[in-house]
Structure formats: structure tokens, C-alpha cells
mmCIF file of C-alpha atoms in Angstrom:
data_model
loop_
_atom_site.group_PDB
_atom_site.id
_atom_site.type_symbol
_atom_site.label_atom_id
_atom_site.label_comp_id
_atom_site.label_asym_id
_atom_site.label_seq_id
_atom_site.Cartn_x
_atom_site.Cartn_y
_atom_site.Cartn_z
ATOM 1 C CA MET R 30 -31.527 43.810 -97.275
ATOM 2 C CA ASN R 31 -30.329 43.191 -93.677
ATOM 3 C CA LYS R 32 -26.793 44.500 -92.360
ATOM 4 C CA PHE R 33 -25.863 40.965 -92.543
ATOM 5 C CA TYR R 34 -26.081 40.509 -96.372
ATOM 6 C CA ILE R 35 -24.924 43.728 -96.763
ATOM 7 C CA ALA R 36 -21.585 43.034 -94.910
ATOM 8 C CA LEU R 37 -21.269 39.864 -97.135
ATOM 9 C CA LEU R 38 -21.503 41.430 -99.951
ATOM 10 C CA LYS R 39 -18.554 43.920 -99.003
ATOM 11 C CA ARG R 40 -16.525 41.294 -98.367
ATOM 12 C CA ARG R 41 -17.009 39.250 -101.577
ATOM 13 C CA VAL R 42 -16.202 42.301 -103.447
ATOM 14 C CA ARG R 43 -13.121 43.195 -101.554
ATOM 15 C CA SER R 44 -12.239 39.405 -102.251
ATOM 16 C CA LEU R 45 -12.735 39.360 -105.835
ATOM 17 C CA ALA R 46 -10.814 42.631 -106.141
ATOM 18 C CA ILE R 47 -8.026 41.185 -104.228
ATOM 19 C CA ILE R 48 -7.757 37.749 -106.432
ATOM 20 C CA THR R 49 -7.653 40.052 -109.011
ATOM 21 C CA PHE R 50 -5.155 42.042 -108.124
ATOM 22 C CA VAL R 51 -3.129 38.985 -107.263
ATOM 23 C CA LEU R 52 -3.843 37.456 -110.348
ATOM 24 C CA LEU R 53 -2.797 40.321 -112.289
ATOM 25 C CA CYS R 54 0.578 40.637 -110.885
ATOM 26 C CA ILE R 55 1.354 36.865 -110.690
ATOM 27 C CA ALA R 56 0.869 37.242 -114.856
ATOM 28 C CA MET R 57 3.511 39.912 -114.736
ATOM 29 C CA ASP R 58 5.810 38.455 -112.719
ATOM 30 C CA ALA R 59 7.651 36.219 -115.517
ATOM 31 C CA ALA R 60 9.141 39.239 -116.871
ATOM 32 C CA ALA R 61 10.354 42.632 -116.192
ATOM 33 C CA GLU R 62 7.915 45.395 -115.504
ATOM 34 C CA GLN R 63 7.982 49.335 -115.578
ATOM 35 C CA PHE R 64 6.655 50.861 -112.606
ATOM 36 C CA ARG R 65 6.706 54.168 -110.714
ATOM 37 C CA VAL R 66 6.792 54.701 -107.128
ATOM 38 C CA HIS R 67 5.041 57.727 -104.848
ATOM 39 C CA GLN R 68 8.478 58.236 -102.967
ATOM 40 C CA LEU R 69 11.750 55.723 -102.705
ATOM 41 C CA LEU R 70 13.000 55.535 -99.094
ATOM 42 C CA VAL R 71 16.289 54.358 -98.310
ATOM 43 C CA ALA R 72 17.192 52.407 -95.135
ATOM 44 C CA LYS R 73 20.909 51.876 -94.880
ATOM 45 C CA LEU R 74 22.370 48.851 -92.717
ATOM 46 C CA ASP R 75 25.969 48.482 -91.156
ATOM 47 C CA THR R 76 28.112 46.331 -89.062
ATOM 48 C CA THR R 77 27.060 47.580 -85.750
ATOM 49 C CA GLY R 78 23.647 46.369 -86.150
ATOM 50 C CA GLU R 79 21.967 49.343 -85.548
ATOM 51 C CA GLU R 80 18.456 49.740 -86.779
ATOM 52 C CA ALA R 81 17.595 51.883 -89.530
ATOM 53 C CA THR R 82 14.096 53.738 -89.598
ATOM 54 C CA VAL R 83 11.744 55.202 -92.199
ATOM 55 C CA ASP R 84 8.250 56.533 -92.095
ATOM 56 C CA ALA R 85 6.296 55.470 -95.239
ATOM 57 C CA VAL R 86 2.912 55.640 -97.113
ATOM 58 C CA ALA R 87 1.405 53.157 -98.496
ATOM 59 C CA THR R 88 2.319 54.102 -102.001
ATOM 60 C CA ASP R 89 6.220 54.350 -100.684
ATOM 61 C CA SER R 90 8.890 51.727 -101.765
ATOM 62 C CA VAL R 91 12.046 51.247 -99.458
ATOM 63 C CA ALA R 92 15.646 50.200 -100.362
ATOM 64 C CA VAL R 93 17.467 48.190 -97.835
ATOM 65 C CA PHE R 94 20.921 48.521 -98.761
ATOM 66 C CA LEU R 95 23.671 46.084 -96.927
ATOM 67 C CA PRO R 96 26.984 46.888 -96.075
ATOM 68 C CA ALA R 97 29.842 45.424 -97.893
ATOM 69 C CA ASP R 98 30.941 42.776 -95.437
ATOM 70 C CA ILE R 99 27.591 40.569 -94.684
ATOM 71 C CA THR R 100 29.626 37.607 -93.728
ATOM 72 C CA PHE R 101 27.244 37.168 -90.335
ATOM 73 C CA PHE R 102 24.169 38.295 -91.721
ATOM 74 C CA ARG R 103 21.200 35.630 -91.267
ATOM 75 C CA GLY R 104 18.818 38.109 -92.917
ATOM 76 C CA ILE R 105 17.326 41.339 -91.952
ATOM 77 C CA GLU R 106 14.226 41.865 -90.088
ATOM 78 C CA LEU R 107 11.501 44.349 -91.072
ATOM 79 C CA ASN R 108 9.146 46.013 -87.882
ATOM 80 C CA ILE R 109 6.402 47.784 -89.221
ATOM 81 C CA LYS R 110 3.929 49.714 -87.119
ATOM 82 C CA ILE R 111 0.732 49.925 -88.953
ATOM 83 C CA PRO R 112 -1.654 52.618 -88.549
ATOM 84 C CA GLU R 113 -5.296 51.964 -87.702
ATOM 85 C CA GLU R 114 -6.614 53.305 -90.735
ATOM 86 C CA ILE R 115 -4.280 50.712 -92.503
ATOM 87 C CA ALA R 116 -5.200 47.818 -90.617
ATOM 88 C CA GLY R 117 -9.065 48.397 -90.078
ATOM 89 C CA TRP R 118 -9.156 47.931 -94.437
ATOM 90 C CA ARG R 119 -8.003 43.879 -93.959
ATOM 91 C CA ASP R 120 -6.034 43.051 -96.905
ATOM 92 C CA SER R 121 -6.092 46.747 -98.828
ATOM 93 C CA VAL R 122 -2.315 47.177 -99.292
ATOM 94 C CA ALA R 123 0.000 45.153 -101.079
ATOM 95 C CA TYR R 124 3.817 44.675 -100.288
ATOM 96 C CA SER R 125 6.368 43.033 -103.079
ATOM 97 C CA PHE R 126 9.854 42.415 -103.368
ATOM 98 C CA TYR R 127 11.700 42.915 -106.752
ATOM 99 C CA ARG R 128 15.239 41.332 -108.186
ATOM 100 C CA ASN R 129 17.088 43.033 -111.372
ATOM 101 C CA ILE R 130 15.715 46.547 -110.230
ATOM 102 C CA THR R 131 17.205 49.319 -112.591
ATOM 103 C CA PRO R 132 17.885 52.234 -111.908
ATOM 104 C CA LEU R 133 19.807 51.811 -108.502
ATOM 105 C CA PRO R 134 17.103 52.551 -106.245
ATOM 106 C CA GLN R 135 17.952 56.496 -104.841
ATOM 107 C CA ALA R 136 15.928 59.188 -103.090
ATOM 108 C CA GLY R 137 14.615 60.983 -105.931
ATOM 109 C CA THR R 138 14.139 58.567 -108.240
ATOM 110 C CA ILE R 139 10.527 57.096 -108.907
ATOM 111 C CA ASP R 140 10.507 55.260 -112.223
ATOM 112 C CA TYR R 141 11.763 51.809 -111.795
ATOM 113 C CA GLU R 142 12.391 48.555 -113.287
ATOM 114 C CA GLY R 143 12.253 45.187 -112.428
ATOM 115 C CA THR R 144 10.573 41.245 -112.046
ATOM 116 C CA LYS R 145 8.504 40.941 -109.096
ATOM 117 C CA ASP R 146 9.972 38.290 -106.837
ATOM 118 C CA TYR R 147 7.008 37.794 -103.823
ATOM 119 C CA LEU R 148 3.818 39.090 -103.574
ATOM 120 C CA SER R 149 1.371 39.948 -100.670
ATOM 121 C CA THR R 150 -0.862 41.892 -98.346
ATOM 122 C CA LEU R 151 -0.120 43.608 -95.028
ATOM 123 C CA PRO R 152 -2.097 41.913 -92.372
ATOM 124 C CA ALA R 153 -4.575 43.343 -90.120
ATOM 125 C CA LYS R 154 -2.301 44.183 -87.370
ATOM 126 C CA LEU R 155 -0.762 47.180 -86.063
ATOM 127 C CA SER R 156 2.578 45.725 -85.282
ATOM 128 C CA TRP R 157 4.429 43.215 -87.662
ATOM 129 C CA THR R 158 7.446 41.965 -87.991
ATOM 130 C CA LEU R 159 8.871 40.135 -91.389
ATOM 131 C CA GLN R 160 12.178 38.261 -91.398
ATOM 132 C CA ILE R 161 13.817 38.430 -94.867
ATOM 133 C CA PRO R 162 16.467 35.232 -94.960
ATOM 134 C CA LEU R 163 19.307 36.046 -96.992
ATOM 135 C CA THR R 164 21.101 32.563 -97.448
ATOM 136 C CA LYS R 165 19.279 29.010 -97.702
ATOM 137 C CA ASP R 166 20.551 28.183 -93.864
ATOM 138 C CA SER R 167 19.001 31.446 -92.443
ATOM 139 C CA SER R 168 16.778 28.622 -90.295
ATOM 140 C CA PHE R 169 14.613 31.082 -89.128
ATOM 141 C CA GLU R 170 11.928 29.741 -86.882
ATOM 142 C CA THR R 171 7.742 30.307 -87.284
ATOM 143 C CA THR R 172 6.705 32.160 -84.264
ATOM 144 C CA PRO R 173 2.607 33.885 -83.971
ATOM 145 C CA TYR R 174 4.326 37.009 -84.051
ATOM 146 C CA THR R 175 6.287 37.001 -87.241
ATOM 147 C CA THR R 176 6.134 36.035 -90.751
ATOM 148 C CA ILE R 177 9.332 34.735 -92.667
ATOM 149 C CA LEU R 178 9.479 35.786 -96.514
ATOM 150 C CA PRO R 179 9.342 32.491 -98.292
ATOM 151 C CA VAL R 180 12.168 33.837 -100.861
ATOM 152 C CA ILE R 181 15.202 34.698 -100.737
ATOM 153 C CA PRO R 182 16.111 37.999 -102.377
ATOM 154 C CA ASP R 183 18.414 39.114 -104.572
ATOM 155 C CA ILE R 184 21.093 40.521 -103.125
ATOM 156 C CA THR R 185 23.409 40.992 -106.094
ATOM 157 C CA ASN R 186 23.753 44.567 -105.908
ATOM 158 C CA ARG R 187 23.552 44.769 -101.937
ATOM 159 C CA PHE R 188 20.148 46.141 -101.797
ATOM 160 C CA ILE R 189 16.427 44.966 -101.253
ATOM 161 C CA PHE R 190 13.865 46.544 -103.204
ATOM 162 C CA PHE R 191 10.480 46.525 -100.570
ATOM 163 C CA ARG R 192 7.489 48.202 -102.092
ATOM 164 C CA MET R 193 4.007 49.068 -101.325
ATOM 165 C CA GLN R 194 0.835 49.693 -103.370
ATOM 166 C CA PRO R 195 -3.181 49.764 -102.643
ATOM 167 C CA ALA R 196 -4.653 46.382 -103.162
ATOM 168 C CA MET R 197 -7.875 47.560 -104.202
ATOM 169 C CA LYS R 198 -10.468 50.641 -105.078
ATOM 170 C CA GLY R 199 -12.179 52.544 -102.715
ATOM 171 C CA ILE R 200 -9.430 52.808 -99.787
ATOM 172 C CA PRO R 201 -9.992 56.371 -98.075
ATOM 173 C CA GLU R 202 -7.211 59.199 -98.783
ATOM 174 C CA SER R 203 -6.881 59.285 -94.823
ATOM 175 C CA ALA R 204 -5.684 55.524 -94.788
ATOM 176 C CA LEU R 205 -3.343 56.011 -98.234
ATOM 177 C CA ASN R 206 -1.897 59.060 -96.259
ATOM 178 C CA SER R 207 -1.518 57.439 -92.990
ATOM 179 C CA LYS R 208 2.213 56.562 -92.059
ATOM 180 C CA LEU R 209 3.486 53.200 -91.599
ATOM 181 C CA LYS R 210 6.965 53.370 -89.482
ATOM 182 C CA ILE R 211 9.320 50.817 -91.003
ATOM 183 C CA SER R 212 12.536 49.608 -88.825
ATOM 184 C CA VAL R 213 15.230 47.439 -90.389
ATOM 185 C CA LYS R 214 17.869 45.475 -88.759
ATOM 186 C CA PRO R 215 19.854 42.477 -89.502
ATOM 187 C CA VAL R 216 19.588 39.226 -88.078
ATOM 188 C CA TYR R 217 23.107 37.503 -87.317
ATOM 189 C CA PHE R 218 24.191 34.154 -87.364
ATOM 190 C CA ASP R 219 25.391 32.837 -84.243
ATOM 191 C CA GLU R 220 29.086 33.218 -84.746
ATOM 192 C CA GLY R 221 32.220 35.627 -85.161
ATOM 193 C CA ARG R 222 35.831 35.735 -86.749
ATOM 194 C CA LEU R 223 38.444 35.158 -85.655
ATOM 195 C CA THR R 224 42.230 36.813 -86.826
ATOM 196 C CA LEU R 225 45.588 35.395 -86.094
ATOM 197 C CA ASP R 226 48.352 37.341 -86.168
ATOM 198 C CA ILE R 227 51.494 34.750 -85.954
ATOM 199 C CA SER R 228 54.592 36.209 -85.754
ATOM 200 C CA GLY R 229 57.928 33.989 -85.404
ATOM 201 C CA PRO R 230 61.563 34.804 -83.843
ATOM 202 C CA SER R 231 62.817 35.622 -87.603
ATOM 203 C CA ALA R 232 61.366 36.619 -90.370
ATOM 204 C CA ASP R 233 61.631 33.389 -92.029
ATOM 205 C CA ILE R 234 58.518 31.564 -90.103
ATOM 206 C CA LYS R 235 58.962 27.286 -90.363
ATOM 207 C CA PRO R 236 56.206 25.319 -90.636
ATOM 208 C CA TYR R 237 53.567 24.893 -87.688
ATOM 209 C CA THR R 238 50.207 23.344 -87.259
ATOM 210 C CA VAL R 239 47.070 25.182 -85.715
ATOM 211 C CA PHE R 240 44.773 23.673 -83.854
ATOM 212 C CA LEU R 241 41.018 24.894 -82.909
ATOM 213 C CA ASP R 242 39.549 23.186 -79.532
ATOM 214 C CA ASP R 243 42.067 19.868 -80.632
ATOM 215 C CA LYS R 244 41.059 19.893 -84.337
ATOM 216 C CA ASN R 245 43.433 20.720 -86.975
ATOM 217 C CA ILE R 246 41.796 23.855 -88.868
ATOM 218 C CA SER R 247 43.107 25.631 -92.101
ATOM 219 C CA LEU R 248 43.424 29.170 -92.333
ATOM 220 C CA ASP R 249 42.164 31.676 -94.918
ATOM 221 C CA ASN R 250 44.661 34.453 -94.766
ATOM 222 C CA GLY R 251 44.622 34.304 -91.079
ATOM 223 C CA LYS R 252 40.894 34.162 -90.011
ATOM 224 C CA CYS R 253 38.464 31.581 -89.841
ATOM 225 C CA ILE R 254 34.624 32.023 -88.719
ATOM 226 C CA LEU R 255 33.490 30.143 -85.642
ATOM 227 C CA ALA R 256 30.585 29.940 -83.281
ATOM 228 C CA THR R 257 30.398 32.361 -80.095
ATOM 229 C CA GLY R 258 31.938 31.550 -77.073
ATOM 230 C CA VAL R 259 35.603 30.615 -75.798
ATOM 231 C CA HIS R 260 37.892 28.632 -78.119
ATOM 232 C CA THR R 261 41.369 27.007 -77.145
ATOM 233 C CA VAL R 262 44.280 28.041 -79.984
ATOM 234 C CA SER R 263 47.356 25.764 -80.113
ATOM 235 C CA ILE R 264 50.164 25.783 -82.032
ATOM 236 C CA VAL R 265 52.590 22.829 -82.828
ATOM 237 C CA SER R 266 55.529 22.787 -84.383
ATOM 238 C CA ASP R 267 58.898 20.920 -84.329
ATOM 239 C CA TYR R 268 60.595 24.226 -84.554
ATOM 240 C CA TYR R 269 58.957 26.470 -81.742
ATOM 241 C CA ARG R 270 57.513 26.055 -78.512
ATOM 242 C CA ASN R 271 54.106 24.847 -78.041
ATOM 243 C CA GLU R 272 51.505 27.836 -77.658
ATOM 244 C CA ILE R 273 48.155 27.364 -76.352
ATOM 245 C CA ARG R 274 45.951 30.533 -75.522
ATOM 246 C CA THR R 275 42.022 30.691 -74.909
ATOM 247 C CA VAL R 276 39.927 33.385 -76.878
ATOM 248 C CA GLN R 277 36.295 34.618 -76.612
ATOM 249 C CA ILE R 278 34.095 35.056 -79.689
ATOM 250 C CA ASN R 279 31.324 37.567 -79.764
ATOM 251 C CA GLN R 280 28.403 37.215 -82.097
ATOM 252 C CA ALA R 281 29.093 39.509 -85.579
ATOM 253 C CA GLN R 282 32.290 40.582 -84.134
ATOM 254 C CA ASP R 283 36.190 40.434 -84.834
ATOM 255 C CA SER R 284 38.521 39.003 -82.399
ATOM 256 C CA LEU R 285 42.256 39.388 -83.082
ATOM 257 C CA LEU R 286 44.671 36.906 -81.339
ATOM 258 C CA THR R 287 48.249 37.673 -81.423
ATOM 259 C CA ILE R 288 50.828 35.375 -80.778
ATOM 260 C CA LYS R 289 54.755 35.394 -81.226
ATOM 261 C CA LEU R 290 56.370 32.005 -81.488
ATOM 262 C CA ARG R 291 59.675 31.203 -79.623
ATOM 263 C CA ASP R 292 62.620 29.007 -80.758
ATOM 264 C CA ILE R 293 62.451 25.830 -79.418
ATOM 265 C CA ALA R 294 66.030 26.236 -77.937
ATOM 266 C CA PRO R 295 66.081 26.476 -73.652
ATOM 267 C CA THR R 296 66.326 29.653 -72.079
ATOM 268 C CA VAL R 297 67.943 30.718 -68.971
ATOM 269 C CA ARG R 298 67.225 33.573 -66.714
ATOM 270 C CA VAL R 299 69.379 34.265 -64.020
ATOM 271 C CA THR R 300 68.045 36.334 -60.723
ATOM 272 C CA ALA R 301 69.992 37.774 -57.887
ATOM 273 C CA PRO R 302 70.991 40.948 -55.589
ATOM 274 C CA GLN R 303 72.196 43.839 -57.240
ATOM 275 C CA SER R 304 75.755 43.324 -55.354
ATOM 276 C CA THR R 305 76.009 39.600 -56.926
ATOM 277 C CA ILE R 306 78.660 38.723 -59.864
ATOM 278 C CA VAL R 307 76.990 35.636 -61.664
ATOM 279 C CA TYR R 308 78.530 33.567 -64.269
ATOM 280 C CA LEU R 309 77.272 31.241 -67.014
ATOM 281 C CA ASP R 310 79.658 28.644 -67.741
ATOM 282 C CA ASP R 311 82.350 30.730 -66.536
ATOM 283 C CA THR R 312 80.891 33.890 -68.457
ATOM 284 C CA GLU R 313 80.196 36.893 -66.718
ATOM 285 C CA LEU R 314 76.615 37.913 -67.009
ATOM 286 C CA THR R 315 76.375 41.853 -67.559
ATOM 287 C CA THR R 316 72.851 41.703 -67.027
ATOM 288 C CA LYS R 317 70.279 39.905 -65.193
ATOM 289 C CA ASN R 318 66.728 38.801 -65.417
ATOM 290 C CA GLN R 319 67.423 38.703 -68.730
ATOM 291 C CA GLU R 320 66.055 35.426 -71.063
ATOM 292 C CA LEU R 321 69.255 34.063 -72.497
ATOM 293 C CA VAL R 322 69.296 31.272 -74.839
ATOM 294 C CA VAL R 323 71.108 28.145 -74.168
ATOM 295 C CA THR R 324 72.102 24.934 -76.148
ATOM 296 C CA PRO R 325 70.846 21.961 -74.621
ATOM 297 C CA GLY R 326 72.727 19.859 -71.815
ATOM 298 C CA ASP R 327 74.416 20.983 -68.463
ATOM 299 C CA HIS R 328 75.102 24.449 -67.747
ATOM 300 C CA LYS R 329 76.666 26.018 -65.041
ATOM 301 C CA ILE R 330 75.538 28.852 -63.138
ATOM 302 C CA ARG R 331 77.963 30.720 -60.018
ATOM 303 C CA PHE R 332 76.792 33.218 -57.814
ATOM 304 C CA VAL R 333 79.613 35.277 -55.902
ATOM 305 C CA ILE R 334 79.014 37.949 -53.023
ATOM 306 C CA GLY R 335 82.335 38.913 -51.351
ATOM 307 C CA ASP R 336 83.462 35.354 -50.772
ATOM 308 C CA TYR R 337 80.377 33.798 -50.321
ATOM 309 C CA GLU R 338 79.808 31.231 -53.670
ATOM 310 C CA VAL R 339 76.988 29.673 -54.949
ATOM 311 C CA VAL R 340 77.046 26.862 -57.585
ATOM 312 C CA LYS R 341 73.840 25.743 -59.415
ATOM 313 C CA THR R 342 73.708 23.023 -62.535
ATOM 314 C CA VAL R 343 70.812 23.480 -65.250
ATOM 315 C CA SER R 344 70.145 20.223 -67.625
ATOM 316 C CA ALA R 345 68.343 22.173 -70.459
ATOM 317 C CA LYS R 346 66.304 20.356 -72.409
ATOM 318 C CA ASP R 347 64.772 22.017 -75.748
ATOM 319 C CA GLY R 348 61.451 23.496 -75.191
ATOM 320 C CA HIS R 349 62.180 24.232 -71.589
ATOM 321 C CA SER R 350 62.818 27.719 -69.732
ATOM 322 C CA TYR R 351 64.454 27.722 -66.364
ATOM 323 C CA THR R 352 64.835 30.254 -63.835
ATOM 324 C CA VAL R 353 67.677 30.189 -61.750
ATOM 325 C CA SER R 354 67.323 32.803 -58.616
ATOM 326 C CA LEU R 355 69.862 32.887 -55.582
ATOM 327 C CA SER R 356 67.857 34.428 -52.569
ATOM 328 C CA ILE R 357 69.408 35.928 -49.164
ATOM 329 C CA ASP R 358 67.684 35.214 -46.182
ATOM 330 C CA ALA R 359 68.354 35.832 -42.267
ATOM 331 C CA THR R 360 67.292 33.740 -39.654
ATOM 332 C CA VAL R 361 66.528 35.010 -35.973
ATOM 333 C CA ALA R 362 66.462 32.472 -33.101
ATOM 334 C CA GLU R 363 65.660 33.419 -29.543
ATOM 335 C CA THR R 364 66.677 32.238 -26.369
ATOM 336 C CA GLU R 365 65.917 32.223 -22.761
#
């Protein structure tokens, strides 16, 4: 028998072993199964976006724990560096995802029970990226360099259970004991959270309306989720002055915008040199450069410096602020 037929026979035997393995696992999918892992490795993600990395062998399992707040998590990404010893044995190592895992995964515990959600084999590549959607609208795009998990794993208990195991007999011990470097990181939606901290001139805040980019919005405890970029926030009220702000929203980050509402009543600010005596409606002002609330209508401001006097009238309207300044200048004239 020549080498061609020997190689063909080996491939058929290997394919038969893989098919048998897959069929057995499919038959078990409908119900929970009990299994033992060589070692349970824990990878914990947080909201900073930092990668978590573990070194595993082909008989290990990995529990990826998610943070409490996964608002911006579109999914997670597993990047696996596959050693040549395993990549050379095509379809020799299977991987699977489970739901309803008990007990809670932790280092040192090797016996578990759960229901298999998905089963496949590691590709014959030295580097492989698996993208795991966490929501139906994750919208991952297929590329030649990534694989998208076709199911959404159960994250009720804020973890994902990833198991590896040999898919055929005859794999050398050197391959089974070679290390796979698994890096895990979150994949975010292109969104951030805006928190509005709005206060009024008094504890009893009167009604107001918030517009975001000229659209009326409702806030959830002062918070809303926005696309990344610059947004315009406007506050309109019959009781306060209109306020307009711009805010930058960054991906998967919280932005705080503080707005202090101002009374709709008009205000007047008076500035003058130190020695000037200032009267507002015939009442002397003891302090200058201070914003004063006045009633709508005409108000007289009188400046007195020695025998020099200047009088100005301000017609105040609701929602407007006025500054009245007295400046003293000197003129230089040159003649020949």
C-alpha cells in the first residue's frame, strides 16, 4: 500500500473519530451532563477594558467572569495562541460552551454539571480569535481572521464557561500538555453614559424639559445612553433661564454634566472704580461686581465720584442679565 492510500486512510479514521465524538456530544446536548475538567482557570473582566490572560492545556476549562455593569458590553473576544503541536493535529481538540453550570466555577473545583450550548473544534491555526456575542444586536462582522460564536451564551450568573477536551484518540502527550495562551477582553458598543446633575436656585425644583440634539428625551435617574461623540444638551423651562451645554461622550465611559438652573428673573451687575458710590434705584450698593436680582422694568443706576455723576437706565426683561460698567478714561491731545 503506497503512502497516498495510507495518508487517505488516516484522514478517514480521524474524520470518523471526530464525527463519532460530535454525534455523541449532540446526543447529550438535550440534558445536563456531569463532567470533570483537568483544571478550572478563572479570567475576570472589569469595566476598564483590560485583557485577562490565562495559560491552559487542551483538557482545561476557563470561566470568564463579567463585571456587574455590562451595559456597554457588545460581547467578549477570545484570542487563542495555539501551539504547533495542536495545530498540526487538525480537529484534534474540541471546545464547547455550557449553561446552567453548577457549582459556581472556581479554581480548585474540577467536577461540574451543565448543559452544552455549542460544540466545535479548534482550527488548524497558530492564532485564532473567537468573538462571543452577548446580545442579539451585537452585530459582529465576519472576517477571515475571526470566528463568531453562533449562539449567545447564558450569562445569568455573570460568567461564561468555556471547556476544551481531546476530540480523538492517539494525540501525543506533548500536544495535550502544550500551553494555549488565551486572552479575553470585552468588545464594547460605540456608546457611553451621560449623567445630568441638575439643581435649581432652591430645593424645590420647578418643571423643566431636557432636549438632546434638539430632541426631547426622558432620563432614567438623570442618566441616558448616547452614541459616542459631541452632543448638545438644552434645558427649557417657563421658570428658569434656558441653558445650553455641549458634552463629549466617550466609548464605554461615564460623563457627568452639572447644570445649575438660574431664576428667570432679570439680574444686574454693576462695576465701577473703587472710590465710586453706586446707587440702584436710589439705594446705595455696599458691594460692587455682584449679580443682583431685579424686577422686570426700568431701573436707574447712578454713579457718583466727587462732584462727577453719571446716570444710566436699564430696561430689564425676564431671562436676561445686564452688566453696567463705569470706566474712566483720559485723552491726550498734542499741539505744535
